[in-house]
Coordinates of C-alpha atoms and ligand atoms in Angstrom, one line a residue:
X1 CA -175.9 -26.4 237.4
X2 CA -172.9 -27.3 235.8
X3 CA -172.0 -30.2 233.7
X4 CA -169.5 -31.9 231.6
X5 CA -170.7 -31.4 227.8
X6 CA -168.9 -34.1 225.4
X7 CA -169.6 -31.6 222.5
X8 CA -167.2 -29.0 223.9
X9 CA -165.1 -31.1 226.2
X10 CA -165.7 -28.6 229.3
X11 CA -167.9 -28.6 232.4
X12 CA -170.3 -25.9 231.6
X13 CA -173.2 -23.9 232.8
X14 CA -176.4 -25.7 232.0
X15 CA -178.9 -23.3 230.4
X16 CA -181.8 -24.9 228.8
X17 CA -183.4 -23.3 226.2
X18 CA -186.4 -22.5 227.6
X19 CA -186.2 -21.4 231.2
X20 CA -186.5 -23.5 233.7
X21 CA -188.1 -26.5 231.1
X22 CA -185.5 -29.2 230.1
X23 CA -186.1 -31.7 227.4
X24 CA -183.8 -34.9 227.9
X25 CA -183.3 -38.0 226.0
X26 CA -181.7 -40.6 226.8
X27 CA -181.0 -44.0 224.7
X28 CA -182.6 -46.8 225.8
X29 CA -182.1 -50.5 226.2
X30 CA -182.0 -53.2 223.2
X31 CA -184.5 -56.0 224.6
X32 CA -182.8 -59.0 222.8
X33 CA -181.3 -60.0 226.5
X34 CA -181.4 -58.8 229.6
X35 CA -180.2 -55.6 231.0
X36 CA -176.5 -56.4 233.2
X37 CA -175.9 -54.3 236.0
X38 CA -173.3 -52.2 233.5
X39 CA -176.2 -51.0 231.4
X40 CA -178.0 -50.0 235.0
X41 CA -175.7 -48.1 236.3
X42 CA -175.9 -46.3 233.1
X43 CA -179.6 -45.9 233.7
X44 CA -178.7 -45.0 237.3
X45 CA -176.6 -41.9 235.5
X46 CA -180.0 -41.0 233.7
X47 CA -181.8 -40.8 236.9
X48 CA -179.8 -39.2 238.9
X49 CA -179.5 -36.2 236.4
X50 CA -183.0 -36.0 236.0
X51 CA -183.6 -36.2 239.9
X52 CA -181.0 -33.5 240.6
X53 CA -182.4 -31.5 238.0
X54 CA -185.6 -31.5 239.3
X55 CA -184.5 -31.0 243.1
X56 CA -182.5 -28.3 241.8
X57 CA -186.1 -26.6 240.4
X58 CA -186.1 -27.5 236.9
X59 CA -189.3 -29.1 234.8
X60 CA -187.9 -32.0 233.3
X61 CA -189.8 -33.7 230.2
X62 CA -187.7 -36.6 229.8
X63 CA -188.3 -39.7 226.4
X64 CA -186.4 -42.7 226.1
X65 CA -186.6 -45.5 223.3
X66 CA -187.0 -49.1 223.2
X67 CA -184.6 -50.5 220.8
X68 CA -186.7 -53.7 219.2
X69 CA -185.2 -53.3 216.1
X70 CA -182.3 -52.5 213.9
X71 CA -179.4 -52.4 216.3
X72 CA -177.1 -54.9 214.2
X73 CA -174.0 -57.0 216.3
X74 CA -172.1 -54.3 215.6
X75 CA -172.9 -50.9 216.5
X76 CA -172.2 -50.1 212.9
X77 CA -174.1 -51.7 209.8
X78 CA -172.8 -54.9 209.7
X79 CA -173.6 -57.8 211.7
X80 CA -177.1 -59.2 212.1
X81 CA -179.9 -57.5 214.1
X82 CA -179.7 -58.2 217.9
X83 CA -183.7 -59.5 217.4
X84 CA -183.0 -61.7 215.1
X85 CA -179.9 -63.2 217.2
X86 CA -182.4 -63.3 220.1
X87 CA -185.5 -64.7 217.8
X88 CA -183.3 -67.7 217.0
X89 CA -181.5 -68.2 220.0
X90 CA -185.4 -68.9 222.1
X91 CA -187.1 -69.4 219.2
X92 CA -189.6 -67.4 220.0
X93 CA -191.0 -63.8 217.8
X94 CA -189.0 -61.1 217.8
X95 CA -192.2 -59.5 219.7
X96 CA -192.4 -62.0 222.3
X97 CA -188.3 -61.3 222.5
X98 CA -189.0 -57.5 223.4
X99 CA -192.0 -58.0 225.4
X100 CA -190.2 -60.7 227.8
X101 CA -186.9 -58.2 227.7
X102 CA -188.6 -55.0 228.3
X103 CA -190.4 -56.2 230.8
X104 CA -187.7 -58.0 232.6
X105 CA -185.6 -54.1 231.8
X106 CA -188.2 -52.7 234.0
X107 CA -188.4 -55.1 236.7
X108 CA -184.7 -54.2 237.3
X109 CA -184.8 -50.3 236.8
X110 CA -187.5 -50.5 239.5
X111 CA -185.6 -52.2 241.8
X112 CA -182.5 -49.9 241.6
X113 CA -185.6 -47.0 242.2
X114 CA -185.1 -45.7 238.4
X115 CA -188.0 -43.6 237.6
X116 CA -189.6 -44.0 234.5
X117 CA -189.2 -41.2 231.7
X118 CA -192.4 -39.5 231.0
X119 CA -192.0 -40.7 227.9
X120 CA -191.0 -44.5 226.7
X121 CA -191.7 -45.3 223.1
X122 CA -190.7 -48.8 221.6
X123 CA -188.7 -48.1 218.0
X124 CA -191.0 -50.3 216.3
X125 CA -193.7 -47.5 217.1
X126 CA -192.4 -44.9 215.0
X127 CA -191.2 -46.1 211.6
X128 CA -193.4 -43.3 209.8
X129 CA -191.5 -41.1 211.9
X130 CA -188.2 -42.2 210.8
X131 CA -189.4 -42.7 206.8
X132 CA -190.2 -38.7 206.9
X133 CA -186.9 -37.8 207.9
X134 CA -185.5 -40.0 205.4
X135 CA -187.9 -38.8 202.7
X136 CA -186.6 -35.1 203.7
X137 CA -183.0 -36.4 203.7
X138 CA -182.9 -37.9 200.6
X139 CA -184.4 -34.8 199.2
X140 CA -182.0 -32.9 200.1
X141 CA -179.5 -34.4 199.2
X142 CA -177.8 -36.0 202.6
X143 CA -178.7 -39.3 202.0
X144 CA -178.7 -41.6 199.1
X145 CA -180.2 -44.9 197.7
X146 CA -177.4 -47.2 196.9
X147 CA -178.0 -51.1 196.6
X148 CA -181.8 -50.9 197.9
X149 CA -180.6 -49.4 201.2
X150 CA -180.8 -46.0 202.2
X151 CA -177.4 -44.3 203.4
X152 CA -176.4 -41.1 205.0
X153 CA -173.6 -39.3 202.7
X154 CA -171.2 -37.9 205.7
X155 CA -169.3 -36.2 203.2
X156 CA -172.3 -33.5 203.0
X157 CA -171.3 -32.1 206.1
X158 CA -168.5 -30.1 207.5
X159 CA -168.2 -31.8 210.2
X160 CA -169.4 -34.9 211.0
X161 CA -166.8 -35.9 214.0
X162 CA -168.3 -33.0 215.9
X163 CA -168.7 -35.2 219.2
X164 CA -165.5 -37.1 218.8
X165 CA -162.5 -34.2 218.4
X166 CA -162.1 -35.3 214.8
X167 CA -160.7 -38.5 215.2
X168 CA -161.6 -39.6 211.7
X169 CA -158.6 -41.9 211.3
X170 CA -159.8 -44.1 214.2
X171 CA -163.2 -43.3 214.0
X172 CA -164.0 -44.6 210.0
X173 CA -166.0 -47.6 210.1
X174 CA -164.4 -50.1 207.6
X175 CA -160.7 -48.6 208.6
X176 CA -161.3 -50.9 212.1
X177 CA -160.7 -53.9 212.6
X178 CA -164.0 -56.5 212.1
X179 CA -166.2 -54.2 210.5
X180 CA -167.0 -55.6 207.1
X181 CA -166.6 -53.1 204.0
X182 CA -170.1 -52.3 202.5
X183 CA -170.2 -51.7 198.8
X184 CA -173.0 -50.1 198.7
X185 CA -171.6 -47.0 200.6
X186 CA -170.1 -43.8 198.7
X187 CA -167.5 -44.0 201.9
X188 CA -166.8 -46.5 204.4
X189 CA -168.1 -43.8 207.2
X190 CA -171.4 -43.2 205.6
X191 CA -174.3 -44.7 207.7
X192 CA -177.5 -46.6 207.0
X193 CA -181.1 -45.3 207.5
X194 CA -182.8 -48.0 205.9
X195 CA -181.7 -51.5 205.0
X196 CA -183.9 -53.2 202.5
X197 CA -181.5 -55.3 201.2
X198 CA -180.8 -57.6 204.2
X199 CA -178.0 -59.4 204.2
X200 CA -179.8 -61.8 206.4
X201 CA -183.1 -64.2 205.1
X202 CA -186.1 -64.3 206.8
X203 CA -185.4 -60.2 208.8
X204 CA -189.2 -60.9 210.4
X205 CA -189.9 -57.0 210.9
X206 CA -190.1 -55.3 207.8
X207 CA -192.4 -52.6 207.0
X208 CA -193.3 -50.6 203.9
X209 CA -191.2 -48.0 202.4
X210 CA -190.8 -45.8 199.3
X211 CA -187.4 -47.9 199.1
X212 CA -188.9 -51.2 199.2
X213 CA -189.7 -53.6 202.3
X214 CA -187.3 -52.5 204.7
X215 CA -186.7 -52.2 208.3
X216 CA -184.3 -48.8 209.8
X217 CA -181.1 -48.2 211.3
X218 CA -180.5 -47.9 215.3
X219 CA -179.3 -44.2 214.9
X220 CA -182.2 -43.2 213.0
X221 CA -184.8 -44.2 216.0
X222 CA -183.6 -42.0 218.6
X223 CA -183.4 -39.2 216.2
X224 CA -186.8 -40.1 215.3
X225 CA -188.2 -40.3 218.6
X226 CA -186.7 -37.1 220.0
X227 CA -187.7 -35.3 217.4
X228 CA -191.3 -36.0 217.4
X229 CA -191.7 -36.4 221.6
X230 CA -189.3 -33.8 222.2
X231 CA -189.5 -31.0 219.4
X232 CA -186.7 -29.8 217.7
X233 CA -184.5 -28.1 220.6
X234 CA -182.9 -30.5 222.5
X235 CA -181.6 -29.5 225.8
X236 CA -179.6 -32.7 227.0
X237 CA -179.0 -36.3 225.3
X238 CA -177.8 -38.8 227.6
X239 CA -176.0 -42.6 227.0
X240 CA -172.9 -44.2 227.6
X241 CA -169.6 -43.5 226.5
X242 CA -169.2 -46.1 223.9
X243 CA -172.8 -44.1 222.3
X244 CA -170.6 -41.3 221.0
X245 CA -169.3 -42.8 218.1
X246 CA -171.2 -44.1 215.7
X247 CA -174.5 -43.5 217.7
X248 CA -174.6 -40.6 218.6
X249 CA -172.5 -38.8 216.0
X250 CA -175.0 -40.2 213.2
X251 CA -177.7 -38.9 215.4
X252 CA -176.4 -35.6 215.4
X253 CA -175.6 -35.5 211.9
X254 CA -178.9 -37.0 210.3
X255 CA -180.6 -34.5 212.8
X256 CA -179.3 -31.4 212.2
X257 CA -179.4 -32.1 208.4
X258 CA -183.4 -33.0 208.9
X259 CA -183.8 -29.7 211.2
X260 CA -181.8 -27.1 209.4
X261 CA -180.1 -26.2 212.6
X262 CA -178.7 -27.1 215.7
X263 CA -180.5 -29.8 217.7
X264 CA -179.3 -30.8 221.2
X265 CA -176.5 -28.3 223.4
X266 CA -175.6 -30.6 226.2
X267 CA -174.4 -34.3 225.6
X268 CA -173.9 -36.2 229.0
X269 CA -172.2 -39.8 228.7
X270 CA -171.6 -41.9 231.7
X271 CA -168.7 -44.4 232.4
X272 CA -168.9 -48.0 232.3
X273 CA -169.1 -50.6 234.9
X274 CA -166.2 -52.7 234.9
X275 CA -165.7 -56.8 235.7
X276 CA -162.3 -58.0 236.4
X277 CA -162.4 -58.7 232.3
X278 CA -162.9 -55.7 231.3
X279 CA -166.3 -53.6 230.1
X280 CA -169.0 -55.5 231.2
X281 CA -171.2 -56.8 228.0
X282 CA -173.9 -58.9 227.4
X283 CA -172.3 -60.6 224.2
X284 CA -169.7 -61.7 227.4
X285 CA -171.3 -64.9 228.6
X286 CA -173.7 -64.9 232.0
X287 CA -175.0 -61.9 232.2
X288 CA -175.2 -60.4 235.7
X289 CA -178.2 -58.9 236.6
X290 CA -179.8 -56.9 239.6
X291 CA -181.9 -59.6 240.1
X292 CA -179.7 -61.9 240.2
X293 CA -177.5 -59.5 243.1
X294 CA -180.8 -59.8 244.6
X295 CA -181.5 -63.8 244.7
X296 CA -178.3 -63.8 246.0
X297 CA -179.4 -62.0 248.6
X298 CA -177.8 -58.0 248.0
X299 CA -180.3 -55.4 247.9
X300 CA -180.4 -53.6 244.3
X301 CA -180.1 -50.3 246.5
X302 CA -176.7 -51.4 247.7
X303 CA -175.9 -51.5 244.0
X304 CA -177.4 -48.0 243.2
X305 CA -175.4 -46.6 246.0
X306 CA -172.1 -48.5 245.1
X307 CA -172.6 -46.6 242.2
X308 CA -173.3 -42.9 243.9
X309 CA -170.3 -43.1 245.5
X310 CA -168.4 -42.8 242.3
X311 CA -168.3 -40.6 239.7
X312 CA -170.4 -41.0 236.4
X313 CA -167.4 -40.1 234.3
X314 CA -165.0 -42.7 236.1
X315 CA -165.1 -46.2 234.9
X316 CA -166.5 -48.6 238.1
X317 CA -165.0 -51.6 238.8
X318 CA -167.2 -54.6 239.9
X319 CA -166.7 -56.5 242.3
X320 CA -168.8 -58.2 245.5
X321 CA -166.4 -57.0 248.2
X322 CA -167.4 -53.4 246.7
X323 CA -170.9 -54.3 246.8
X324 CA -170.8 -55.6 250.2
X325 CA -168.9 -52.8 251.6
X326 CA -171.9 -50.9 249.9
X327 CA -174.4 -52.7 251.3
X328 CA -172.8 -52.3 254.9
X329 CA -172.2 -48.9 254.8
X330 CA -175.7 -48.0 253.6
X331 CA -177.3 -50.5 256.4
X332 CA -175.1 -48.7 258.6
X333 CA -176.6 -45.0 257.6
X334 CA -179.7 -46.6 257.9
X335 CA -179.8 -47.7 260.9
X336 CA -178.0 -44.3 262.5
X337 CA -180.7 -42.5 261.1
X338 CA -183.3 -44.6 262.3
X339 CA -182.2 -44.0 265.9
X340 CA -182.5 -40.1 265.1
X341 CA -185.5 -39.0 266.8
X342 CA -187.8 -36.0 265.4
X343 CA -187.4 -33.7 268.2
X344 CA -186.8 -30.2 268.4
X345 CA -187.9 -27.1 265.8
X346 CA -187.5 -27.4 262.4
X347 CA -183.8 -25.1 262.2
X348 CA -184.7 -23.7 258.5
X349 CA -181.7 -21.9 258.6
X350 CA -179.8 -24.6 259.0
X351 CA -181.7 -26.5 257.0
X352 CA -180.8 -24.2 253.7
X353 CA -177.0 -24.1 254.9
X354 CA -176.7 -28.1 254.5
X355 CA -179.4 -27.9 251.8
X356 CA -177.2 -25.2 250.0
X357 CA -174.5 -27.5 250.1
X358 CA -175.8 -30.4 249.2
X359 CA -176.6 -28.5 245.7
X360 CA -173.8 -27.4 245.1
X361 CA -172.0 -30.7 244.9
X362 CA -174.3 -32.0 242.9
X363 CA -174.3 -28.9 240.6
X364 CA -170.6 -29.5 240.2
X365 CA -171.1 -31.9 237.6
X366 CA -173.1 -34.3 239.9
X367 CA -170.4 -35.1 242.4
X368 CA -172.5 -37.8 244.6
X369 CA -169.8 -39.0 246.0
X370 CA -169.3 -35.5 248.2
X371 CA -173.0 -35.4 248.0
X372 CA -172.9 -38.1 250.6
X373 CA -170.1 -36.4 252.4
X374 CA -172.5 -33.4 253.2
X375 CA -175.1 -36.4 254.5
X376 CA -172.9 -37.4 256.6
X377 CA -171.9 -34.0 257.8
X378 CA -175.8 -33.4 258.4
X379 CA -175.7 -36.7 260.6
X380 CA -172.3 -35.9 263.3
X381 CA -173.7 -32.5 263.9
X382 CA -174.8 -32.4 267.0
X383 CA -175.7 -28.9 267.3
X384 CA -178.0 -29.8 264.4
X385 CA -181.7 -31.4 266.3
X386 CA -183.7 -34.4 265.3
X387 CA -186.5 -32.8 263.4
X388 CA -183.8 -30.6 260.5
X389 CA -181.7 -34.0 260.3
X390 CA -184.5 -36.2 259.4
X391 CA -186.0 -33.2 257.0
X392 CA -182.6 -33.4 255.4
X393 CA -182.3 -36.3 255.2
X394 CA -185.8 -37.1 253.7
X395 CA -184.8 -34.5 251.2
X396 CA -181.2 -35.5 249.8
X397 CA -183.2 -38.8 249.7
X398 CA -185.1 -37.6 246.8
X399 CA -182.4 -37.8 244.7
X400 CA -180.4 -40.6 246.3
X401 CA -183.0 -42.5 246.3
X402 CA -182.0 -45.2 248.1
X403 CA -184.4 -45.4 250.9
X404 CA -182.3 -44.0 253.9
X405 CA -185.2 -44.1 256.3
X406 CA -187.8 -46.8 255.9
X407 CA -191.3 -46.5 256.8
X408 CA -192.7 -47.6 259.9
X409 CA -195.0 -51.1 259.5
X410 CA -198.3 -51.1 261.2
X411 CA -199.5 -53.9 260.4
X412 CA -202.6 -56.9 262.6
X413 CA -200.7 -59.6 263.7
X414 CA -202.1 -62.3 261.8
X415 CA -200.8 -60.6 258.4
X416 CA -197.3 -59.6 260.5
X417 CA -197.2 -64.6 260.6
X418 CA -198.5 -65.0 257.1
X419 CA -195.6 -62.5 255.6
X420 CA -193.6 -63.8 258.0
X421 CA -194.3 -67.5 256.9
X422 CA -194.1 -66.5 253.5
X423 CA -190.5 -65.4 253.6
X424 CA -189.4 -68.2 255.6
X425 CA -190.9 -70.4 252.6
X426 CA -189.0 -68.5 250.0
X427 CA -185.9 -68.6 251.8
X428 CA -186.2 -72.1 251.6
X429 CA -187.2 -72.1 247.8
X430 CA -183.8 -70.1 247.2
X431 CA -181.7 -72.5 249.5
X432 CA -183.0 -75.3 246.6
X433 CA -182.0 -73.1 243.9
X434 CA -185.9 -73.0 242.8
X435 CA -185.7 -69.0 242.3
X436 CA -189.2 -69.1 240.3
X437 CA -190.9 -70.2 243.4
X438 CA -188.9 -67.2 245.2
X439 CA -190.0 -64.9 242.5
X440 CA -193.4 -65.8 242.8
X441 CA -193.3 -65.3 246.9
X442 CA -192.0 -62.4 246.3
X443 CA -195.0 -61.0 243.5
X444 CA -197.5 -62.6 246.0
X445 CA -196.7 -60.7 248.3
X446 CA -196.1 -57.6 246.4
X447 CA -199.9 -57.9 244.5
X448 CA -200.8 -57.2 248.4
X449 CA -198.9 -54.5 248.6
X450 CA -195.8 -55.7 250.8
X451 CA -192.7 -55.1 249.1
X452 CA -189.8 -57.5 250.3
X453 CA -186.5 -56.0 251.0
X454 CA -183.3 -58.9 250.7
X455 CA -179.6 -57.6 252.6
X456 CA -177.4 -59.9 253.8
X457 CA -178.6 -59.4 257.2
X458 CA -181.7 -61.7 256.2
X459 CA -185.7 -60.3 254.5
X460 CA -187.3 -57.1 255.9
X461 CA -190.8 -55.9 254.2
X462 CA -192.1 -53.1 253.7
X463 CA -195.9 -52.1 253.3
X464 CA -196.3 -50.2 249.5
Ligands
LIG501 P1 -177.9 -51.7 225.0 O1 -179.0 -52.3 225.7 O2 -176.8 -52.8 224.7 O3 -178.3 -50.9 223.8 O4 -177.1 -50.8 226.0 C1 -177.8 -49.9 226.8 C2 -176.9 -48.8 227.4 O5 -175.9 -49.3 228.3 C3 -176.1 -48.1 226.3 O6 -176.4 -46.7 226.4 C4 -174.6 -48.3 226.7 O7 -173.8 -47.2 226.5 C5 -174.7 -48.7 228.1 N1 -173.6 -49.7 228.5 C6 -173.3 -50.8 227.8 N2 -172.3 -51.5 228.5 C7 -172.1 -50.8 229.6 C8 -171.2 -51.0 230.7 N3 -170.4 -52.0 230.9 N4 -171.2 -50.0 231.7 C9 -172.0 -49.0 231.6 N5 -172.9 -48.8 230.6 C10 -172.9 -49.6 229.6
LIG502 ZN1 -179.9 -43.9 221.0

């Protein structure tokens, strides 16, 4: 396996330190609004590494965090904490905020057929976690108290731009533009651990500290939650691009200092989605979600494959013509396979050639896109019979995930009229805009165990 490693700016050979078991993080959402279908694809990155590792023979153990707290506007220390934006905005908890966004998070990653990491742990779960690090740091002199708050001192390291080919000029928070000078800190670049002294009345989630009622910083919970999920050899740490400075450099430096030693060889960062404005944000105004593509009547999968066919270090741009050319392209290789019939002896030979193949793209840095060329090559061989196409095909499915061969229904035909009825019903709740009816179809339906399947073509089930 080889992959592009932002620490050392190559493609490299992926060893892992132990074998053939990988320990991967990757940074998870912040649940004061819903995920857009920029941070998805991002998540789609996440999968399809850990799929691909997998299918290549690897034992992945894979943690992610919830950020519920300390992620301020900016992705530096100034700004308020997203939570408390959200509390305000609805009016509601910051609890209530991350319950309703996680789970709406989840709703989405399942429909783009994300897998869940083995391991998901909320940030709010793990502040005696992050207060031993900062205990450790402190004593050793990395970090300081300055102003109540609790700061990481960059200038004990030799090099703290390690992920970000020493761009220190552009890279020094308080030397860009918007980024409010803190007086607390030695230097503008240091970073906080622990804010006690809130710029903001009322922060609700504050916990006890040996610096006073505090709450942490976003860097420190990933560090946190690798650390104690993951140990302290880290094979790969995943995000987006715009997570390698200041996220993920503080990570590295405030873990390393806390280890003693190098933590994590392989950093993987994926691309952003695009809109016709630009990087796609949720700070931008309607956020567009996968389930919104689906009310509209796309199927999320036409989404995940849009973004298969690029590559997750090229930016993406949005748009619906993309999508539908997505969507009609994958009905198409649907519906070709679903004319293949199983006949014939299973051709391992040829089986392993394609197979071969298809793991070498992927192993080049995760090219997908010529991934998909192999499937395709698989499909027009016509020396090739029924039975080693559709093993293929089942097979390169397990990492594209995007259900290229649908199962059969056999199903009485008095529940065959009631689904049927039911989707007639919700295509009539969509056609008045009443999408909460829709949605609630839709559960129904799912609760017994028929999962509804939206293209533009119209609503095909499946049983679950
Ligand atoms: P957030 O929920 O805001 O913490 O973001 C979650 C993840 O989405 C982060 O790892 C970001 O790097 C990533 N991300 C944010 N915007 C985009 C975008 N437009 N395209 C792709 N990934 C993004
Ligand atoms: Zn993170």
């Amino acid at each position: 396996m080889y992959l592009y490693n932002t620490l050392t700016r190559k493609v490299e050979e992926f060893i892992p330190n132990h074998g053939r078991e990988v320990k991967m993080y990757t940074c998870g959402p912040t649940v004061y609004h819903y995920a857009h279908i920029g941070n998805i694809r991002n998540y789609i990155g996440h999968d399809i590494l850990e799929k691909t590792l997998k299918y290549l023979g690897y034992d992945v153990t894979r943690a992610m965090n919830i950020t519920d707290v300390g992620h301020l506007t900016s992705d530096s220390d100034s700004g308020e904490d997203k939570m408390e934006v959200a509390r305000k905005r609805e009016n509601k908890t910051a609890m209530e905020i991350a319950k309703f966004y996680t789970e709406a998070f989840f709703k989405d990653f399942d429909k783009v057929n994300c897998d869940k990491p083995s391991i998901i742990s909320p940030a709010t779960d793990n502040i005696d976690m992050y207060i031993k690090i900062i205990e450790k740091l402190i004593k050793d002199d990395y970090a300081y108290v300055s102003g109540g708050n609790v700061y990481f001192d960059i200038n004990k390291l030799d090099d703290y731009y390690v992920l970000t080919n020493h761009q220190e000029d552009n890279m020094v928070v308080g030397a860009r533009d918007g980024v409010e000078e803190d007086n607390n800190k030695r230097n503008q670049a240091d970073f906080a651990l622990w804010f006690t002294t809130s710029k903001f009345e009322n922060h609700e989630l504050l916990w006890d500290s040996p610096w006073g009622k505090g709450y942490p910083g976003w860097h420190i919970e990933c560090s946190g939650i690798s650390i104690k999920y993951l140990g302290e050899y880290l094979d790969i740490h995943g995000g987006g691009v715009d997570n390698i400075f200041p996220h993920h450099t503080n990570e590295i430096a405030q873990s390393e200092a806390y280890l003693g030693h190098k933590w994590c060889n392989y950093w993987f960062h994926n691309e952003h989605l695009l809109d016709d404005s630009g990087k796609m944000s949720k700070s931008k105004g309607a956020i567009l979600t996968v389930s919104l593509l689906e009310q509209q009547g796309y199927d999320p999968l036409a989404f995940r494959f849009m973004c298969l066919t690029s590559h997750y270090r090229k930016q993406l741009v949005f748009s619906y013509e993309a999508l539908k050319q997505a969507e009609t392209t994958l009905n198409k290789l649907r519906s070709r396979i679903s004319n293949i019939t199983e006949e014939g002896e299973f051709d391992k030979e040829k089986f392993d050639s394609y197979n071969n193949k298809f793991k070498e793209e992927l192993s080049n840095d995760l090219n997908t896109a010529n991934a998909i060329t192999v499937l395709y090559d698989v499909l027009k061989d016509n020396s090739l019979n029924g039975k080693t196409k559709l093993e293929l095909v089942n097979s390169f499915d397990q990492v594209f995930d995007v259900e290229l061969i649908k199962k059969e229904i056999e199903i009485d035909g008095e529940l065959k009229k009631y689904i049927e009825e039911k989707i007639l019903e919700r295509k009539e709740a969509k056609k008045s805009k009443d999408f909460e009816k829709a949605d609630s179809i839709r559960d129904e339906l799912l609760k017994k165990g028929v999962k509804l399947i939206d293209t533009r073509e119209g609503t095909s089930y499946e049983l679950i």
